[in-house]
XYZ file of C-alpha atoms in Angstrom:
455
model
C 3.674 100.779 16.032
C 4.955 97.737 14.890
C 9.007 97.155 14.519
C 11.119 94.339 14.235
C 14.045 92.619 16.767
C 17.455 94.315 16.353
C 16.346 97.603 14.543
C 18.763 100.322 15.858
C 22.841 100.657 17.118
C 21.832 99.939 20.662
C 20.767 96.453 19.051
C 23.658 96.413 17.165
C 26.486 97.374 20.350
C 24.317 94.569 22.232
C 25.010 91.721 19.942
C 28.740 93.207 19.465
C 29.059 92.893 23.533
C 28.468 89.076 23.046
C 30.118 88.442 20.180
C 33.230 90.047 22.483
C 32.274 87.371 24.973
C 31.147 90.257 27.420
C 28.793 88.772 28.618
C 30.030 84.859 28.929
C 32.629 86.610 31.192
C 30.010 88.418 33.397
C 27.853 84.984 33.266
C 30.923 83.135 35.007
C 31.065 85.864 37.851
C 30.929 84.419 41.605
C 28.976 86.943 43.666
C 28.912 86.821 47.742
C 25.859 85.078 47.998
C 23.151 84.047 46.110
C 19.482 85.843 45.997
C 16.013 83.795 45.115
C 14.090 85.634 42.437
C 16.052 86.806 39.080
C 19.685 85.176 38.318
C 22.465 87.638 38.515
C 23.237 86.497 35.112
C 20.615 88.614 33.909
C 20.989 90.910 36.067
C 24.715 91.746 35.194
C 23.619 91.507 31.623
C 20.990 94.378 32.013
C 23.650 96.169 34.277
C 26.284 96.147 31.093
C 24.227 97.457 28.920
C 23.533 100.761 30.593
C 26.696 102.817 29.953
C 25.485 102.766 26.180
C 22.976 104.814 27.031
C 22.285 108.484 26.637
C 21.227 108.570 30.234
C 23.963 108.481 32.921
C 22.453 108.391 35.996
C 21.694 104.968 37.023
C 17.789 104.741 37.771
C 17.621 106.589 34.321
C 19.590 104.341 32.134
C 17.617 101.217 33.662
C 14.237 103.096 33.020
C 15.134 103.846 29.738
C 16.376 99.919 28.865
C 13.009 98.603 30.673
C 11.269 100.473 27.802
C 12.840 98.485 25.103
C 11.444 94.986 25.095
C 13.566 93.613 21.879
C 16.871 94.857 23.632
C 15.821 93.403 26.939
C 14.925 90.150 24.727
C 18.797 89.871 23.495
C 19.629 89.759 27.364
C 17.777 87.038 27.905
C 14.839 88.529 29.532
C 11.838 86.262 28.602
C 8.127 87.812 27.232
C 6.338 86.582 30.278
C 9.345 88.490 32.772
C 8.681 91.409 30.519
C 4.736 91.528 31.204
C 4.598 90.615 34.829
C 8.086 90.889 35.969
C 10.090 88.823 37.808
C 11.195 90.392 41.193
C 11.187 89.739 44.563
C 10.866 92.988 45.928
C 7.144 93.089 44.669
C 5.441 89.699 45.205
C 1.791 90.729 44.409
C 0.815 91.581 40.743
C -1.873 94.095 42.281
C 1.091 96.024 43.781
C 3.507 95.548 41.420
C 5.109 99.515 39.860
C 5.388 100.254 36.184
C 9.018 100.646 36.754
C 9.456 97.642 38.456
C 8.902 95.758 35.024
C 10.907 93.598 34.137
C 12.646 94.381 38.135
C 13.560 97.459 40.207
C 16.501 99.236 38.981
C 17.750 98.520 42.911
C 17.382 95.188 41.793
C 20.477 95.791 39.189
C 22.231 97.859 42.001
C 22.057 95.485 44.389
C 23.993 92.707 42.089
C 26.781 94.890 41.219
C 27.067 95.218 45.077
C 27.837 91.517 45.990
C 30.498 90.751 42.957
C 34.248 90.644 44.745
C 36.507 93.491 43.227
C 38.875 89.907 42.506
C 35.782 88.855 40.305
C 35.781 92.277 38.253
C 39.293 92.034 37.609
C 38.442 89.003 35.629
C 35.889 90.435 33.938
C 38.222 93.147 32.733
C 40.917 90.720 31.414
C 38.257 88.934 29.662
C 36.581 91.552 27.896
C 40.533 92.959 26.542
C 41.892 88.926 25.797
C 38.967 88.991 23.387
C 40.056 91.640 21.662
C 43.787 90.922 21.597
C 42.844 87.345 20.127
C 40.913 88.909 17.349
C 43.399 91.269 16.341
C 41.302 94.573 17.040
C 44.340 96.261 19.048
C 46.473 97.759 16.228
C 49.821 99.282 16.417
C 51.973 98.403 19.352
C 52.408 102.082 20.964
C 50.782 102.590 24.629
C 50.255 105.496 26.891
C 50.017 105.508 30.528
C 48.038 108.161 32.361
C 45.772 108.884 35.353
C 42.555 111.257 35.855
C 40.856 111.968 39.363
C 37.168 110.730 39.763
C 36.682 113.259 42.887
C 36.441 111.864 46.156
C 40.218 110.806 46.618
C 39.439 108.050 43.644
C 41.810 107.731 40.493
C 41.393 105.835 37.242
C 45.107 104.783 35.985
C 44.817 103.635 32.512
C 47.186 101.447 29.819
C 45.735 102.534 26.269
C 46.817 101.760 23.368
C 47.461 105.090 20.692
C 48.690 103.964 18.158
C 45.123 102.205 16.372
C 42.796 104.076 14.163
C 40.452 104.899 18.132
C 42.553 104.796 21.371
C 41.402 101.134 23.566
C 41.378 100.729 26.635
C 44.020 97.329 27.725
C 44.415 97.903 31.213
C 42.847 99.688 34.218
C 43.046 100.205 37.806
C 40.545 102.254 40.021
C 42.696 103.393 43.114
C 41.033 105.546 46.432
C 42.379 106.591 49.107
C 46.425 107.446 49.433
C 46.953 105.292 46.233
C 45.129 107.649 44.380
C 46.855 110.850 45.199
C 48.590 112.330 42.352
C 52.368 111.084 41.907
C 51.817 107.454 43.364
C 49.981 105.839 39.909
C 53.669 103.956 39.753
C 52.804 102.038 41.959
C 49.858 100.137 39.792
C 52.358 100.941 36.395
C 53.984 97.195 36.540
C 51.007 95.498 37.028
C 49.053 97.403 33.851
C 52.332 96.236 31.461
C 52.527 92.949 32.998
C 48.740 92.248 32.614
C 48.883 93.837 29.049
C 51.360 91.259 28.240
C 50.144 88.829 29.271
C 47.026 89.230 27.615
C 48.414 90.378 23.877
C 51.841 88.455 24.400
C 55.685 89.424 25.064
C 56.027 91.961 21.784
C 52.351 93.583 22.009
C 54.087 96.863 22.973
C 56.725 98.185 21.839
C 56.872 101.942 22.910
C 55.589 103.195 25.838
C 54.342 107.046 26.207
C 54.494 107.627 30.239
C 53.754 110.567 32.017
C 56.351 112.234 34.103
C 54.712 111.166 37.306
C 55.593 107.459 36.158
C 59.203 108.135 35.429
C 61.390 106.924 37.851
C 63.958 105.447 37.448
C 64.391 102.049 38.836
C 60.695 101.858 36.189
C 62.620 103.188 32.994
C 65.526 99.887 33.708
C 62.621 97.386 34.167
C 60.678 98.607 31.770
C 63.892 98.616 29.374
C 66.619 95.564 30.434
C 63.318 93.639 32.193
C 60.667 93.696 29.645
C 62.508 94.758 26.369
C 60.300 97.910 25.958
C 61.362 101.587 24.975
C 59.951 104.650 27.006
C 59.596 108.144 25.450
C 58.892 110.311 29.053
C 58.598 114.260 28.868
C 59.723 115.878 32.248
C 59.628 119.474 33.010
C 62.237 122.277 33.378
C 63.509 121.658 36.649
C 65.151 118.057 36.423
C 68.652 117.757 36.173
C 68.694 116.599 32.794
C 66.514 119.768 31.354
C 69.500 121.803 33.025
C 72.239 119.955 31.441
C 70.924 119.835 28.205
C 70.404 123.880 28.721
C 73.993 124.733 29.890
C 74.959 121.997 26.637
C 72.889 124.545 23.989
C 74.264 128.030 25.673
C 77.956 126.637 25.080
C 77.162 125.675 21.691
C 77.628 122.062 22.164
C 74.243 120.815 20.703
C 72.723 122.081 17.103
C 69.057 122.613 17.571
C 66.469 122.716 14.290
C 62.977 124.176 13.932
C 59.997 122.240 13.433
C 56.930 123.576 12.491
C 52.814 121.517 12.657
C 49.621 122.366 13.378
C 47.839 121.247 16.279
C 44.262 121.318 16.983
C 42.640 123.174 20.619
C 38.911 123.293 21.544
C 38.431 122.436 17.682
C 40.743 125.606 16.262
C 44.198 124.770 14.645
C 47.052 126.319 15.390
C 50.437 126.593 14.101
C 53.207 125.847 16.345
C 57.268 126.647 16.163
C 59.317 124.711 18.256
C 63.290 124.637 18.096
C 64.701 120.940 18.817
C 67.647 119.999 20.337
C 68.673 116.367 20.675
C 71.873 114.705 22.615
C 72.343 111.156 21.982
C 73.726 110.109 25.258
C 73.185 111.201 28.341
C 74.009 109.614 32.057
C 71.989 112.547 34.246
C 69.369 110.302 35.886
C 71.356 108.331 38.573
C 68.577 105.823 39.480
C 68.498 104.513 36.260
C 71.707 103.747 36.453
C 72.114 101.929 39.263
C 68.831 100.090 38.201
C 70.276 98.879 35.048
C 72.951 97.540 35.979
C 71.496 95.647 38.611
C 70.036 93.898 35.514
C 73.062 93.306 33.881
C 73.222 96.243 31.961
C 77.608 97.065 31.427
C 77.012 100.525 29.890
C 73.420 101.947 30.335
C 72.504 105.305 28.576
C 69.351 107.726 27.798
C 68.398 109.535 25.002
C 67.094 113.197 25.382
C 66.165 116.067 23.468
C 65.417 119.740 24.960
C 62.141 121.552 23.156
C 61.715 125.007 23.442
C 58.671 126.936 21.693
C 59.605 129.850 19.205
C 56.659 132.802 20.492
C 54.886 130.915 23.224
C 51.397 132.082 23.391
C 50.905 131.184 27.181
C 52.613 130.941 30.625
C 52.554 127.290 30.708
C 54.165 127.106 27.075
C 57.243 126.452 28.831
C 60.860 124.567 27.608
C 60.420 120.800 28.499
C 62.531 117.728 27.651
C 61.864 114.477 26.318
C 63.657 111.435 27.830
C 63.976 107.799 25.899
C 65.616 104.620 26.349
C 65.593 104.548 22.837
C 68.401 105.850 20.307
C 66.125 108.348 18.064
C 67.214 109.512 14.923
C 66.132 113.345 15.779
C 64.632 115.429 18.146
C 61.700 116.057 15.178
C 61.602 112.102 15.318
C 61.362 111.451 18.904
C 58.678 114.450 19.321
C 56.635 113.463 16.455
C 56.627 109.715 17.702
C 55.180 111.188 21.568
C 52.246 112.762 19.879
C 49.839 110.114 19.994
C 49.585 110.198 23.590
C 47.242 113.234 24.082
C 45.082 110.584 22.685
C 44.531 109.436 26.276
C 43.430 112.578 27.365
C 41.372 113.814 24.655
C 39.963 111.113 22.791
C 39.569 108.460 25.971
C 39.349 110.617 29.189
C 37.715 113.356 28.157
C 35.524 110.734 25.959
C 34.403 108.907 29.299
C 34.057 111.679 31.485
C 31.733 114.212 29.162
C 30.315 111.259 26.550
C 30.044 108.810 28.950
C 29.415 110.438 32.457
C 32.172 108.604 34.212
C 32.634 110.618 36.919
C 29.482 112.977 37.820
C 27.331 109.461 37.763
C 28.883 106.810 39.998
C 26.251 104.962 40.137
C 26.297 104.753 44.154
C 28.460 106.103 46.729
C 30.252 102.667 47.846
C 33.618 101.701 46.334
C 31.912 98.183 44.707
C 29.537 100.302 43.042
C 32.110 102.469 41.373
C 34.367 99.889 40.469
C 31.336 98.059 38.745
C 30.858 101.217 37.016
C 34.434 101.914 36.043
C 34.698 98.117 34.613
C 31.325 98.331 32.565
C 31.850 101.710 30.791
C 35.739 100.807 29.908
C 34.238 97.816 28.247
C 31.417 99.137 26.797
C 33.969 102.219 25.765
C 36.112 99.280 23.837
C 32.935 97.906 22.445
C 31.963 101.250 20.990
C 35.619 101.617 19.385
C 35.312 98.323 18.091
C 31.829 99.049 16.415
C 33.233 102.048 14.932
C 36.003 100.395 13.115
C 35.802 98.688 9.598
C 35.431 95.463 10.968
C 33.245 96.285 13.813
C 29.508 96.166 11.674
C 30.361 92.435 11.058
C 31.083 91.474 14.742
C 27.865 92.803 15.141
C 26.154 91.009 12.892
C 27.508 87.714 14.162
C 26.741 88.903 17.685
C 22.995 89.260 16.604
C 22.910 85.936 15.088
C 24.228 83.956 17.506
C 21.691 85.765 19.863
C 18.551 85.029 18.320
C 19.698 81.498 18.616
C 18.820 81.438 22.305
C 15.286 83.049 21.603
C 13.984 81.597 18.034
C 12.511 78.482 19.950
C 10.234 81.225 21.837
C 9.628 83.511 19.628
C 10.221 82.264 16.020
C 12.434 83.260 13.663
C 10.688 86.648 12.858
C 9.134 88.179 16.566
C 7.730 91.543 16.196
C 7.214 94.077 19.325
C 3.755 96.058 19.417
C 3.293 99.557 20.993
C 0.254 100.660 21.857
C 0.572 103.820 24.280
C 2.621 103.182 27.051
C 2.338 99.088 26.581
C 4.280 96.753 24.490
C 4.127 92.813 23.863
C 6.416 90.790 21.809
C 4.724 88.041 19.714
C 5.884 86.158 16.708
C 4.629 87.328 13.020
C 2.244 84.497 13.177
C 0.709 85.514 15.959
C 0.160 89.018 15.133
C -1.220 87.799 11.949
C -3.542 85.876 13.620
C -4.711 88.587 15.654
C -5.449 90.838 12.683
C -7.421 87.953 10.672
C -4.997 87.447 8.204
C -4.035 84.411 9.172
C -0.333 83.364 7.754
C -0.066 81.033 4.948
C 3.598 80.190 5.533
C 4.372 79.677 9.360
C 8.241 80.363 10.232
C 7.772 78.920 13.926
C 9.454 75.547 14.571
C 7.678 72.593 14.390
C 5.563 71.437 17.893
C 6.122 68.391 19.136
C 3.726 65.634 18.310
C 1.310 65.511 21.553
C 1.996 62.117 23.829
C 0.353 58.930 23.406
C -1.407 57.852 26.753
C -0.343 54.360 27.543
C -2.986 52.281 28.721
């Protein structure tokens, strides 16, 4: 079989990843120390690519990409590393593995080990500025959530909702007693500051939290500090849920039914809620005292009490919602925190059964895990991106600019040959030649005119 370079979406999320400046970021990365045989350029090149693959586990994925020669080509991976490899773990040709080709996948492992977790913080803010300077984050509403990884590890994510496909801003990977559920506000301020500071000071302007974030001293900073609302549901037994009870048994607050469908395990289902709303409220003392140690004279919060009409399950239990912003209804205020089960369903759910996040860690050190936290959140973005209207021309651009690097090589039309279980990658020409058809037109550039000996 004969195909062409870039042929298929792997090609296609490849050339994408550069046009993002993926992998410029990862070339820049300091490592611990330096190894003689491959450069960790490539290395962390071949390393990024692996999350887009079908395969999770780690050897898997890298088997898999070893067996695709034009891919391996965009990475930089040369024809003569392809054929004979290039690592140091196997010196002699004679006993040199199949799977070794174009290195051992411990090879790749052992690269992601010796980058700082300083350096992949980098990478991360690299891969999202790209995105913010292009103008592929839409809408300027953000959730905050966290998901376990098992082991006492957490992944705390900023994503923004409010876009066509949820992306991925922000990200921490905590272990240990960070991790344990109820302390991700601790990492909150840095994801917003970082998030700012990447898309600029009015990138977000609501901010879907989970109860676990809502203190708060976070709610005044958040609101007199940084300008931005919060919409926070909390559960039945703050004080606020109680007052806004004992409010709607004296007749005090008119509630209103509201009525949507809402879509579980692929089934809709109609839902009834009845919606009462109270536009000031001064129940949650901390936030007091926060805001007006930022100046604030009269702080207030908005709430709203939401009760379902027939629940159909235990948990289908009265909640509130909480805002630092004045809503015009309870219907408005609950209709604008919607979009944040998009960071459970279409972005952890997404990278723990689609992507294998956290059955495959790719090693059992922390580094390891971090690398593959940082990778698949990028390559998650990259996928969003390709998915988009615009993304098919990044793409395109991506794959351009990286047959630049090769054409000198390979020409401006290389062709890979199977035969069996072997492969070579030869320009047109060349295969021409091989067949006796020699071309007539030759799309190679010019050689160099040989030297003149100078006597």
């Amino acid at each position: 079989m004969v195909t062409t370079m870039a042929s298929g979406p792997l090609d296609d999320l490849v050339g994408l990843h550069h046009e993002l400046g993926i992998f410029a970021a990862l070339d820049g990365l300091p490592t611990r120390r330096q190894r003689n045989g491959i450069e960790d350029r490539l290395l962390l090149r071949t390393a990024s690519v692996l999350p887009f693959l079908d395969v999770h586990s780690f050897s898997g994925a890298a088997s898999q990409l070893f067996g695709d020669p034009a891919v391996l080509l965009h990475l930089g991976w040369s024809p003569l590393q392809l054929q004979i490899g290039d690592n140091e773990r196997h010196r002699h040709l004679a006993h040199r593995k199949s799977e070794s080709l174009p290195c051992h996948p411990d090879t790749l492992r052992d690269a992601l080990r010796r980058v700082a977790q300083e350096a992949w913080q980098e990478v991360q803010e690299s891969g999202v500025r790209a995105l913010f300077e292009r103008g592929l984050v839409r809408g300027r509403v953000y959730a905050i959530d966290g998901t376990g990884l098992g082991d006492g590890r957490r992944l705390v994510c900023l994503v923004c909702v409010s876009g066509g496909r949820p992306l991925i801003v922000a990200w921490r990977l905590l272990e240990g007693s960070a991790s344990e559920k109820g302390k991700e506000a601790a990492v909150t301020r840095s994801l917003i500051e970082q998030a700012l500071r990447l898309g600029g000071a009015g990138c977000i302007e609501l901010l879907l939290l989970d109860a676990l974030y809502a203190d708060g001293p976070l709610l005044a900073w958040l609101k007199f500090a940084k300008n931005l609302d919060v919409l926070v549901p909390l559960p039945s037994d703050r004080e606020i849920h109680r007052d806004l009870e004992g409010l709607e048994r004296e007749g005090m607050l008119k509630s209103r039914r509201h009525s949507y469908v809402r879509v579980i395990q692929g089934h809709k289902q109609r839902r009834m809620l009845e919606i009462s709303a109270m536009q000031e409220t001064t129940s949650w003392d901390s936030f007091l005292q926060a805001a007006q140690a930022y100046g604030a004279e009269s702080p207030r919060l908005w709430a709203c009490r939401i009760c379902p009409v027939n629940p159909s399950s235990p948990d289908d239990k009265p909640w509130t919602l909480v805002s630092t912003r004045a809503w015009s209804n309870g219907v408005a205020a609950f209709q604008g925190f919607r979009p944040r089960w998009h960071i459970e369903n279409d972005a952890y759910r997404e990278l723990k059964e689609g992507w294998g996040l956290e059955a495959q860690r790719w090693g059992r050190d922390f580094a390891i895990h971090l690398a593959r936290v940082t990778l698949t959140c990028l390559a998650f973005n990259t996928v969003q991106v390709y998915l988009s209207r615009r993304g098919a021309g990044f793409a395109a651009q991506g794959i351009r600019r990286l047959r630049r690097h090769y054409e000198p090589h390979l020409g401006r039309a290389p062709v890979v040959i199977y035969l069996g279980d072997a492969y070579a990658v030869l320009p047109v020409e060349e295969l021409l030649r091989i067949l006796g058809l020699p071309a007539r037109v030759s799309l190679l550039p010019p050689r160099p005119p040989p030297a003149r000996a100078i006597c």
